[in-house]
Amino acid sequence: MNYVNYVPITGTILNITRGSDCCSQMIALRTDNGIVNFMVDSDTQIIENRQLRQGMRVAAFYDSTLPVPLIFPPQYRAQIIALLGRNEQVMLNYFDSELVAGDRSLALNIGRNTVIRTMNGQNVTCNIGNQVLLVFYTVTTRSIPPQTTPDRIVVWC
């Protein structure tokens, strides 16, 4: 997975409609910048395999290298959808052995309550450094890089 081109858009699901076939859906997200539509199909990875519903706050990641139709509101094909809690943020990035993001935008301090799982929900018991991680967190320090104790982490094995 070439995560470097994945761009997140965070918003609340306004509605969900059937897509072009039985295995796809179109979700409309209300974001701070207006409405954005996402096509969700069988290739979309939905973290924790949760059923999407109207009113849920999510982060939908799209691949910025793929072509998109020039329409309004914008429409993307969702690669990953992660459900977010109140005030929760999410980051998909490579983290080195010291658990600092590849772009130095975040450093992780793993706490006792941090839940660490694989994409399919299995517990991770080994070192998570030097891997691509999907990190869910609420607050950060004002240091450089900002530090956080994540609520949960999904490891891309």
GROMACS .gro file of N, CA and C in nm:
model
  471
    1MET      N    1   0.084  -0.119   0.000
    1MET     CA    2   0.000   0.000   0.000
    1MET      C    3   0.088   0.124   0.000
    2ASN      N    4   0.067   0.210  -0.095
    2ASN     CA    5   0.143   0.334  -0.102
    2ASN      C    6   0.062   0.443  -0.031
    3TYR      N    7   0.074   0.446   0.101
    3TYR     CA    8  -0.005   0.535   0.184
    3TYR      C    9   0.031   0.682   0.165
    4VAL      N   10   0.148   0.712   0.110
    4VAL     CA   11   0.196   0.851   0.102
    4VAL      C   12   0.100   0.941   0.026
    5ASN      N   13   0.027   0.885  -0.067
    5ASN     CA   14  -0.066   0.963  -0.147
    5ASN      C   15  -0.207   0.966  -0.090
    6TYR      N   16  -0.227   0.904   0.026
    6TYR     CA   17  -0.360   0.900   0.086
    6TYR      C   18  -0.386   1.030   0.162
    7VAL      N   19  -0.498   1.092   0.129
    7VAL     CA   20  -0.536   1.220   0.190
    7VAL      C   21  -0.665   1.199   0.269
    8PRO      N   22  -0.667   1.240   0.397
    8PRO     CA   23  -0.789   1.223   0.475
    8PRO      C   24  -0.882   1.343   0.465
    9ILE      N   25  -1.011   1.315   0.464
    9ILE     CA   26  -1.112   1.419   0.476
    9ILE      C   27  -1.203   1.378   0.590
   10THR      N   28  -1.218   1.465   0.688
   10THR     CA   29  -1.297   1.435   0.806
   10THR      C   30  -1.431   1.506   0.800
   11GLY      N   31  -1.536   1.433   0.834
   11GLY     CA   32  -1.669   1.493   0.833
   11GLY      C   33  -1.772   1.400   0.893
   12THR      N   34  -1.896   1.443   0.886
   12THR     CA   35  -2.010   1.367   0.937
   12THR      C   36  -2.091   1.315   0.820
   13ILE      N   37  -2.131   1.188   0.826
   13ILE     CA   38  -2.207   1.129   0.718
   13ILE      C   39  -2.347   1.191   0.714
   14LEU      N   40  -2.379   1.256   0.602
   14LEU     CA   41  -2.512   1.315   0.582
   14LEU      C   42  -2.612   1.212   0.534
   15ASN      N   43  -2.571   1.136   0.431
   15ASN     CA   44  -2.658   1.030   0.381
   15ASN      C   45  -2.576   0.926   0.307
   16ILE      N   46  -2.638   0.810   0.290
   16ILE     CA   47  -2.577   0.697   0.220
   16ILE      C   48  -2.676   0.650   0.116
   17THR      N   49  -2.632   0.643  -0.009
   17THR     CA   50  -2.719   0.596  -0.117
   17THR      C   51  -2.652   0.481  -0.191
   18ARG      N   52  -2.733   0.406  -0.261
   18ARG     CA   53  -2.680   0.294  -0.339
   18ARG      C   54  -2.594   0.348  -0.452
   19GLY      N   55  -2.484   0.277  -0.479
   19GLY     CA   56  -2.394   0.316  -0.586
   19GLY      C   57  -2.439   0.260  -0.719
   20SER      N   58  -2.343   0.242  -0.809
   20SER     CA   59  -2.374   0.195  -0.943
   20SER      C   60  -2.407   0.046  -0.949
   21ASP      N   61  -2.376  -0.029  -0.843
   21ASP     CA   62  -2.411  -0.171  -0.837
   21ASP      C   63  -2.445  -0.208  -0.693
   22CYS      N   64  -2.476  -0.334  -0.670
   22CYS     CA   65  -2.518  -0.380  -0.537
   22CYS      C   66  -2.406  -0.376  -0.434
   23CYS      N   67  -2.283  -0.370  -0.478
   23CYS     CA   68  -2.170  -0.376  -0.385
   23CYS      C   69  -2.105  -0.240  -0.361
   24SER      N   70  -2.170  -0.133  -0.402
   24SER     CA   71  -2.111  -0.001  -0.380
   24SER      C   72  -2.216   0.095  -0.323
   25GLN      N   73  -2.164   0.196  -0.254
   25GLN     CA   74  -2.248   0.299  -0.194
   25GLN      C   75  -2.183   0.434  -0.217
   26MET      N   76  -2.263   0.536  -0.214
   26MET     CA   77  -2.213   0.674  -0.219
   26MET      C   78  -2.246   0.736  -0.084
   27ILE      N   79  -2.143   0.786  -0.015
   27ILE     CA   80  -2.169   0.855   0.110
   27ILE      C   81  -2.137   1.003   0.093
   28ALA      N   82  -2.222   1.086   0.148
   28ALA     CA   83  -2.201   1.231   0.145
   28ALA      C   84  -2.154   1.273   0.284
   29LEU      N   85  -2.040   1.341   0.290
   29LEU     CA   86  -1.984   1.390   0.416
   29LEU      C   87  -2.001   1.540   0.425
   30ARG      N   88  -2.044   1.587   0.541
   30ARG     CA   89  -2.044   1.730   0.569
   30ARG      C   90  -1.911   1.761   0.636
   31THR      N   91  -1.829   1.842   0.572
   31THR     CA   92  -1.698   1.879   0.626
   31THR      C   93  -1.699   2.028   0.659
   32ASP      N   94  -1.590   2.075   0.716
   32ASP     CA   95  -1.576   2.218   0.744
   32ASP      C   96  -1.576   2.301   0.616
   33ASN      N   97  -1.541   2.236   0.503
   33ASN     CA   98  -1.532   2.306   0.375
   33ASN      C   99  -1.648   2.275   0.281
   34GLY      N  100  -1.755   2.215   0.332
   34GLY     CA  101  -1.870   2.183   0.249
   34GLY      C  102  -1.891   2.033   0.235
   35ILE      N  103  -1.971   1.997   0.137
   35ILE     CA  104  -2.005   1.856   0.114
   35ILE      C  105  -1.900   1.790   0.025
   36VAL      N  106  -1.864   1.665   0.060
   36VAL     CA  107  -1.773   1.584  -0.022
   36VAL      C  108  -1.835   1.446  -0.033
   37ASN      N  109  -1.840   1.391  -0.155
   37ASN     CA  110  -1.895   1.258  -0.177
   37ASN      C  111  -1.784   1.155  -0.190
   38PHE      N  112  -1.809   1.036  -0.135
   38PHE     CA  113  -1.715   0.925  -0.145
   38PHE      C  114  -1.785   0.801  -0.194
   39MET      N  115  -1.724   0.737  -0.294
   39MET     CA  116  -1.771   0.607  -0.341
   39MET      C  117  -1.707   0.501  -0.252
   40VAL      N  118  -1.788   0.415  -0.194
   40VAL     CA  119  -1.741   0.307  -0.107
   40VAL      C  120  -1.776   0.176  -0.177
   41ASP      N  121  -1.674   0.092  -0.200
   41ASP     CA  122  -1.701  -0.037  -0.265
   41ASP      C  123  -1.631  -0.149  -0.189
   42SER      N  124  -1.627  -0.266  -0.248
   42SER     CA  125  -1.572  -0.383  -0.179
   42SER      C  126  -1.421  -0.371  -0.155
   43ASP      N  127  -1.354  -0.280  -0.224
   43ASP     CA  128  -1.211  -0.260  -0.203
   43ASP      C  129  -1.181  -0.159  -0.092
   44THR      N  130  -1.282  -0.087  -0.046
   44THR     CA  131  -1.263   0.012   0.060
   44THR      C  132  -1.242  -0.061   0.193
   45GLN      N  133  -1.137  -0.023   0.264
   45GLN     CA  134  -1.110  -0.082   0.395
   45GLN      C  135  -1.179   0.003   0.502
   46ILE      N  136  -1.276  -0.057   0.570
   46ILE     CA  137  -1.345   0.013   0.677
   46ILE      C  138  -1.290  -0.040   0.808
   47ILE      N  139  -1.223   0.047   0.882
   47ILE     CA  140  -1.157   0.007   1.005
   47ILE      C  141  -1.260  -0.048   1.103
   48GLU      N  142  -1.228  -0.162   1.162
   48GLU     CA  143  -1.313  -0.234   1.257
   48GLU      C  144  -1.440  -0.287   1.194
   49ASN      N  145  -1.448  -0.286   1.061
   49ASN     CA  146  -1.563  -0.342   0.988
   49ASN      C  147  -1.698  -0.297   1.044
   50ARG      N  148  -1.708  -0.172   1.077
   50ARG     CA  149  -1.832  -0.119   1.134
   50ARG      C  150  -1.928  -0.079   1.022
   51GLN      N  151  -2.055  -0.095   1.047
   51GLN     CA  152  -2.160  -0.053   0.954
   51GLN      C  153  -2.166   0.100   0.954
   52LEU      N  154  -2.157   0.162   0.837
   52LEU     CA  155  -2.163   0.307   0.827
   52LEU      C  156  -2.308   0.352   0.839
   53ARG      N  157  -2.330   0.461   0.914
   53ARG     CA  158  -2.465   0.513   0.934
   53ARG      C  159  -2.462   0.666   0.929
   54GLN      N  160  -2.577   0.720   0.894
   54GLN     CA  161  -2.593   0.865   0.894
   54GLN      C  162  -2.563   0.919   1.034
   55GLY      N  163  -2.491   1.033   1.039
   55GLY     CA  164  -2.458   1.098   1.165
   55GLY      C  165  -2.324   1.058   1.222
   56MET      N  166  -2.260   0.954   1.168
   56MET     CA  167  -2.129   0.911   1.217
   56MET      C  168  -2.022   1.009   1.172
   57ARG      N  169  -1.926   1.034   1.260
   57ARG     CA  170  -1.810   1.116   1.226
   57ARG      C  171  -1.700   1.022   1.178
   58VAL      N  172  -1.649   1.048   1.057
   58VAL     CA  173  -1.551   0.959   0.997
   58VAL      C  174  -1.438   1.037   0.933
   59ALA      N  175  -1.328   0.967   0.908
   59ALA     CA  176  -1.221   1.018   0.823
   59ALA      C  177  -1.214   0.923   0.704
   60ALA      N  178  -1.233   0.977   0.586
   60ALA     CA  179  -1.226   0.899   0.462
   60ALA      C  180  -1.097   0.937   0.391
   61PHE      N  181  -1.017   0.837   0.358
   61PHE     CA  182  -0.891   0.859   0.289
   61PHE      C  183  -0.909   0.826   0.141
   62TYR      N  184  -0.858   0.913   0.055
   62TYR     CA  185  -0.860   0.886  -0.088
   62TYR      C  186  -0.717   0.894  -0.142
   63ASP      N  187  -0.694   0.828  -0.255
   63ASP     CA  188  -0.564   0.828  -0.319
   63ASP      C  189  -0.556   0.948  -0.412
   64SER      N  190  -0.469   1.043  -0.379
   64SER     CA  191  -0.461   1.168  -0.456
   64SER      C  192  -0.401   1.149  -0.595
   65THR      N  193  -0.349   1.030  -0.626
   65THR     CA  194  -0.293   1.007  -0.759
   65THR      C  195  -0.397   0.954  -0.857
   66LEU      N  196  -0.514   0.914  -0.807
   66LEU     CA  197  -0.618   0.861  -0.895
   66LEU      C  198  -0.696   0.976  -0.960
   67PRO      N  199  -0.744   0.955  -1.082
   67PRO     CA  200  -0.824   1.060  -1.147
   67PRO      C  201  -0.959   1.076  -1.077
   68VAL      N  202  -1.010   1.199  -1.075
   68VAL     CA  203  -1.141   1.226  -1.015
   68VAL      C  204  -1.222   1.309  -1.114
   69PRO      N  205  -1.354   1.291  -1.113
   69PRO     CA  206  -1.437   1.374  -1.202
   69PRO      C  207  -1.437   1.519  -1.156
   70LEU      N  208  -1.440   1.611  -1.250
   70LEU     CA  209  -1.442   1.753  -1.217
   70LEU      C  210  -1.588   1.797  -1.199
   71ILE      N  211  -1.643   1.762  -1.084
   71ILE     CA  212  -1.781   1.794  -1.053
   71ILE      C  213  -1.788   1.858  -0.915
   72PHE      N  214  -1.903   1.917  -0.887
   72PHE     CA  215  -1.926   1.973  -0.755
   72PHE      C  216  -2.055   1.914  -0.700
   73PRO      N  217  -2.059   1.864  -0.579
   73PRO     CA  218  -1.947   1.857  -0.485
   73PRO      C  219  -1.843   1.755  -0.530
   74PRO      N  220  -1.721   1.768  -0.479
   74PRO     CA  221  -1.614   1.676  -0.518
   74PRO      C  222  -1.652   1.531  -0.486
   75GLN      N  223  -1.602   1.440  -0.567
   75GLN     CA  224  -1.631   1.298  -0.547
   75GLN      C  225  -1.502   1.218  -0.558
   76TYR      N  226  -1.474   1.137  -0.457
   76TYR     CA  227  -1.354   1.056  -0.453
   76TYR      C  228  -1.391   0.910  -0.428
   77ARG      N  229  -1.297   0.822  -0.457
   77ARG     CA  230  -1.314   0.681  -0.424
   77ARG      C  231  -1.244   0.658  -0.291
   78ALA      N  232  -1.318   0.614  -0.189
   78ALA     CA  233  -1.261   0.594  -0.056
   78ALA      C  234  -1.171   0.471  -0.054
   79GLN      N  235  -1.049   0.487  -0.008
   79GLN     CA  236  -0.957   0.375   0.011
   79GLN      C  237  -0.971   0.318   0.152
   80ILE      N  238  -0.984   0.408   0.250
   80ILE     CA  239  -0.995   0.371   0.391
   80ILE      C  240  -1.101   0.461   0.454
   81ILE      N  241  -1.183   0.404   0.541
   81ILE     CA  242  -1.275   0.485   0.621
   81ILE      C  243  -1.256   0.445   0.767
   82ALA      N  244  -1.232   0.544   0.851
   82ALA     CA  245  -1.212   0.522   0.994
   82ALA      C  246  -1.317   0.600   1.071
   83LEU      N  247  -1.388   0.533   1.160
   83LEU     CA  248  -1.485   0.600   1.246
   83LEU      C  249  -1.411   0.674   1.356
   84LEU      N  250  -1.454   0.797   1.383
   84LEU     CA  251  -1.387   0.881   1.482
   84LEU      C  252  -1.479   0.913   1.598
   85GLY      N  253  -1.422   0.919   1.717
   85GLY     CA  254  -1.495   0.964   1.834
   85GLY      C  255  -1.493   1.115   1.841
   86ARG      N  256  -1.559   1.168   1.942
   86ARG     CA  257  -1.562   1.313   1.962
   86ARG      C  258  -1.420   1.366   1.982
   87ASN      N  259  -1.384   1.470   1.911
   87ASN     CA  260  -1.253   1.535   1.917
   87ASN      C  261  -1.138   1.445   1.877
   88GLU      N  262  -1.166   1.327   1.821
   88GLU     CA  263  -1.059   1.236   1.783
   88GLU      C  264  -1.005   1.273   1.646
   89GLN      N  265  -0.874   1.260   1.632
   89GLN     CA  266  -0.807   1.284   1.504
   89GLN      C  267  -0.741   1.153   1.461
   90VAL      N  268  -0.704   1.146   1.335
   90VAL     CA  269  -0.642   1.025   1.284
   90VAL      C  270  -0.527   1.063   1.191
   91MET      N  271  -0.421   0.980   1.193
   91MET     CA  272  -0.307   1.002   1.105
   91MET      C  273  -0.261   0.868   1.050
   92LEU      N  274  -0.237   0.863   0.921
   92LEU     CA  275  -0.179   0.746   0.856
   92LEU      C  276  -0.040   0.786   0.811
   93ASN      N  277   0.061   0.718   0.867
   93ASN     CA  278   0.198   0.757   0.837
   93ASN      C  279   0.292   0.642   0.871
   94TYR      N  280   0.414   0.651   0.820
   94TYR     CA  281   0.520   0.558   0.859
   94TYR      C  282   0.582   0.612   0.987
   95PHE      N  283   0.599   0.525   1.087
   95PHE     CA  284   0.661   0.563   1.212
   95PHE      C  285   0.790   0.484   1.229
   96ASP      N  286   0.899   0.554   1.263
   96ASP     CA  287   1.030   0.489   1.275
   96ASP      C  288   1.042   0.411   1.405
   97SER      N  289   1.161   0.363   1.436
   97SER     CA  290   1.183   0.281   1.555
   97SER      C  291   1.158   0.358   1.684
   98GLU      N  292   1.167   0.491   1.678
   98GLU     CA  293   1.140   0.575   1.795
   98GLU      C  294   0.995   0.621   1.799
   99LEU      N  295   0.913   0.569   1.706
   99LEU     CA  296   0.771   0.602   1.692
   99LEU      C  297   0.748   0.750   1.660
  100VAL      N  298   0.835   0.803   1.575
  100VAL     CA  299   0.820   0.939   1.523
  100VAL      C  300   0.777   0.925   1.377
  101ALA      N  301   0.676   1.001   1.339
  101ALA     CA  302   0.625   0.995   1.201
  101ALA      C  303   0.734   1.031   1.102
  102GLY      N  304   0.726   0.972   0.984
  102GLY     CA  305   0.825   0.995   0.880
  102GLY      C  306   0.841   1.141   0.843
  103ASP      N  307   0.732   1.219   0.851
  103ASP     CA  308   0.740   1.362   0.821
  103ASP      C  309   0.762   1.445   0.948
  104ARG      N  310   0.790   1.379   1.059
  104ARG     CA  311   0.818   1.441   1.190
  104ARG      C  312   0.701   1.525   1.241
  105SER      N  313   0.580   1.491   1.200
  105SER     CA  314   0.463   1.568   1.242
  105SER      C  315   0.399   1.516   1.369
  106LEU      N  316   0.443   1.400   1.420
  106LEU     CA  317   0.385   1.343   1.541
  106LEU      C  318   0.479   1.240   1.600
  107ALA      N  319   0.486   1.237   1.733
  107ALA     CA  320   0.562   1.135   1.805
  107ALA      C  321   0.466   1.065   1.900
  108LEU      N  322   0.479   0.932   1.908
  108LEU     CA  323   0.387   0.853   1.988
  108LEU      C  324   0.449   0.811   2.121
  109ASN      N  325   0.369   0.821   2.226
  109ASN     CA  326   0.402   0.767   2.357
  109ASN      C  327   0.296   0.662   2.386
  110ILE      N  328   0.332   0.536   2.378
  110ILE     CA  329   0.234   0.429   2.397
  110ILE      C  330   0.200   0.419   2.546
  111GLY      N  331   0.070   0.426   2.576
  111GLY     CA  332   0.023   0.416   2.713
  111GLY      C  333  -0.033   0.279   2.743
  112ARG      N  334  -0.063   0.253   2.870
  112ARG     CA  335  -0.120   0.124   2.910
  112ARG      C  336  -0.255   0.099   2.846
  113ASN      N  337  -0.331   0.205   2.819
  113ASN     CA  338  -0.465   0.191   2.763
  113ASN      C  339  -0.470   0.201   2.611
  114THR      N  340  -0.353   0.216   2.546
  114THR     CA  341  -0.350   0.223   2.401
  114THR      C  342  -0.379   0.085   2.343
  115VAL      N  343  -0.482   0.078   2.261
  115VAL     CA  344  -0.521  -0.048   2.196
  115VAL      C  345  -0.447  -0.058   2.064
  116ILE      N  346  -0.372  -0.167   2.045
  116ILE     CA  347  -0.292  -0.185   1.923
  116ILE      C  348  -0.339  -0.313   1.855
  117ARG      N  349  -0.387  -0.298   1.731
  117ARG     CA  350  -0.442  -0.412   1.657
  117ARG      C  351  -0.396  -0.407   1.512
  118THR      N  352  -0.414  -0.520   1.443
  118THR     CA  353  -0.390  -0.527   1.299
  118THR      C  354  -0.518  -0.484   1.228
  119MET      N  355  -0.513  -0.478   1.095
  119MET     CA  356  -0.630  -0.439   1.017
  119MET      C  357  -0.749  -0.532   1.040
  120ASN      N  358  -0.721  -0.660   1.064
  120ASN     CA  359  -0.831  -0.754   1.084
  120ASN      C  360  -0.869  -0.772   1.231
  121GLY      N  361  -0.822  -0.681   1.318
  121GLY     CA  362  -0.865  -0.680   1.457
  121GLY      C  363  -0.786  -0.766   1.553
  122GLN      N  364  -0.675  -0.824   1.509
  122GLN     CA  365  -0.594  -0.908   1.597
  122GLN      C  366  -0.501  -0.821   1.682
  123ASN      N  367  -0.479  -0.863   1.807
  123ASN     CA  368  -0.387  -0.792   1.896
  123ASN      C  369  -0.245  -0.801   1.843
  124VAL      N  370  -0.169  -0.695   1.863
  124VAL     CA  371  -0.028  -0.690   1.822
  124VAL      C  372   0.056  -0.693   1.948
  125THR      N  373   0.149  -0.787   1.955
  125THR     CA  374   0.231  -0.802   2.076
  125THR      C  375   0.378  -0.771   2.049
  126CYS      N  376   0.413  -0.739   1.924
  126CYS     CA  377   0.553  -0.710   1.893
  126CYS      C  378   0.575  -0.559   1.881
  127ASN      N  379   0.698  -0.521   1.855
  127ASN     CA  380   0.735  -0.381   1.839
  127ASN      C  381   0.665  -0.324   1.715
  128ILE      N  382   0.601  -0.208   1.729
  128ILE     CA  383   0.528  -0.150   1.616
  128ILE      C  384   0.609  -0.044   1.542
  129GLY      N  385   0.734  -0.025   1.581
  129GLY     CA  386   0.820   0.071   1.512
  129GLY      C  387   0.855   0.025   1.372
  130ASN      N  388   0.894   0.119   1.287
  130ASN     CA  389   0.933   0.092   1.148
  130ASN      C  390   0.819   0.030   1.067
  131GLN      N  391   0.697   0.081   1.090
  131GLN     CA  392   0.581   0.031   1.017
  131GLN      C  393   0.486   0.147   0.986
  132VAL      N  394   0.394   0.120   0.895
  132VAL     CA  395   0.288   0.216   0.866
  132VAL      C  396   0.179   0.195   0.970
  133LEU      N  397   0.139   0.304   1.035
  133LEU     CA  398   0.040   0.298   1.142
  133LEU      C  399  -0.073   0.396   1.115
  134LEU      N  400  -0.193   0.355   1.150
  134LEU     CA  401  -0.309   0.443   1.151
  134LEU      C  402  -0.333   0.475   1.298
  135VAL      N  403  -0.309   0.601   1.336
  135VAL     CA  404  -0.308   0.640   1.477
  135VAL      C  405  -0.430   0.727   1.507
  136PHE      N  406  -0.504   0.689   1.613
  136PHE     CA  407  -0.620   0.765   1.660
  136PHE      C  408  -0.581   0.833   1.791
  137TYR      N  409  -0.599   0.966   1.798
  137TYR     CA  410  -0.558   1.040   1.916
  137TYR      C  411  -0.648   1.162   1.935
  138THR      N  412  -0.641   1.222   2.055
  138THR     CA  413  -0.725   1.340   2.082
  138THR      C  414  -0.643   1.465   2.109
  139VAL      N  415  -0.539   1.456   2.190
  139VAL     CA  416  -0.462   1.575   2.224
  139VAL      C  417  -0.314   1.553   2.195
  140THR      N  418  -0.244   1.665   2.170
  140THR     CA  419  -0.099   1.660   2.149
  140THR      C  420  -0.034   1.769   2.231
  141THR      N  421   0.096   1.753   2.253
  141THR     CA  422   0.173   1.858   2.319
  141THR      C  423   0.205   1.966   2.216
  142ARG      N  424   0.261   2.076   2.261
  142ARG     CA  425   0.301   2.183   2.171
  142ARG      C  426   0.449   2.174   2.135
  143SER      N  427   0.510   2.060   2.165
  143SER     CA  428   0.651   2.042   2.134
  143SER      C  429   0.670   2.017   1.984
  144ILE      N  430   0.796   2.012   1.942
  144ILE     CA  431   0.826   1.981   1.803
  144ILE      C  432   0.912   1.855   1.803
  145PRO      N  433   0.867   1.743   1.750
  145PRO     CA  434   0.732   1.722   1.698
  145PRO      C  435   0.630   1.710   1.811
  146PRO      N  436   0.503   1.737   1.780
  146PRO     CA  437   0.400   1.719   1.881
  146PRO      C  438   0.398   1.573   1.928
  147GLN      N  439   0.369   1.552   2.055
  147GLN     CA  440   0.363   1.417   2.110
  147GLN      C  441   0.221   1.387   2.153
  148THR      N  442   0.184   1.259   2.146
  148THR     CA  443   0.052   1.217   2.189
  148THR      C  444   0.059   1.076   2.246
  149THR      N  445  -0.034   1.045   2.333
  149THR     CA  446  -0.056   0.907   2.376
  149THR      C  447  -0.183   0.864   2.305
  150PRO      N  448  -0.169   0.781   2.201
  150PRO     CA  449  -0.285   0.745   2.119
  150PRO      C  450  -0.387   0.660   2.195
  151ASP      N  451  -0.514   0.673   2.154
  151ASP     CA  452  -0.619   0.589   2.209
  151ASP      C  453  -0.609   0.450   2.148
  152ARG      N  454  -0.586   0.445   2.016
  152ARG     CA  455  -0.574   0.317   1.946
  152ARG      C  456  -0.485   0.333   1.824
  153ILE      N  457  -0.430   0.221   1.783
  153ILE     CA  458  -0.339   0.217   1.667
  153ILE      C  459  -0.375   0.095   1.584
  154VAL      N  460  -0.383   0.114   1.453
  154VAL     CA  461  -0.400   0.001   1.361
  154VAL      C  462  -0.268  -0.014   1.286
  155VAL      N  463  -0.209  -0.133   1.292
  155VAL     CA  464  -0.080  -0.161   1.230
  155VAL      C  465  -0.103  -0.220   1.091
  156TRP      N  466  -0.038  -0.161   0.991
  156TRP     CA  467  -0.044  -0.213   0.855
  156TRP      C  468   0.071  -0.312   0.842
  157CYS      N  469   0.041  -0.440   0.846
  157CYS     CA  470   0.146  -0.543   0.841
  157CYS      C  471   0.187  -0.571   0.697
   0.00000   0.00000   0.00000
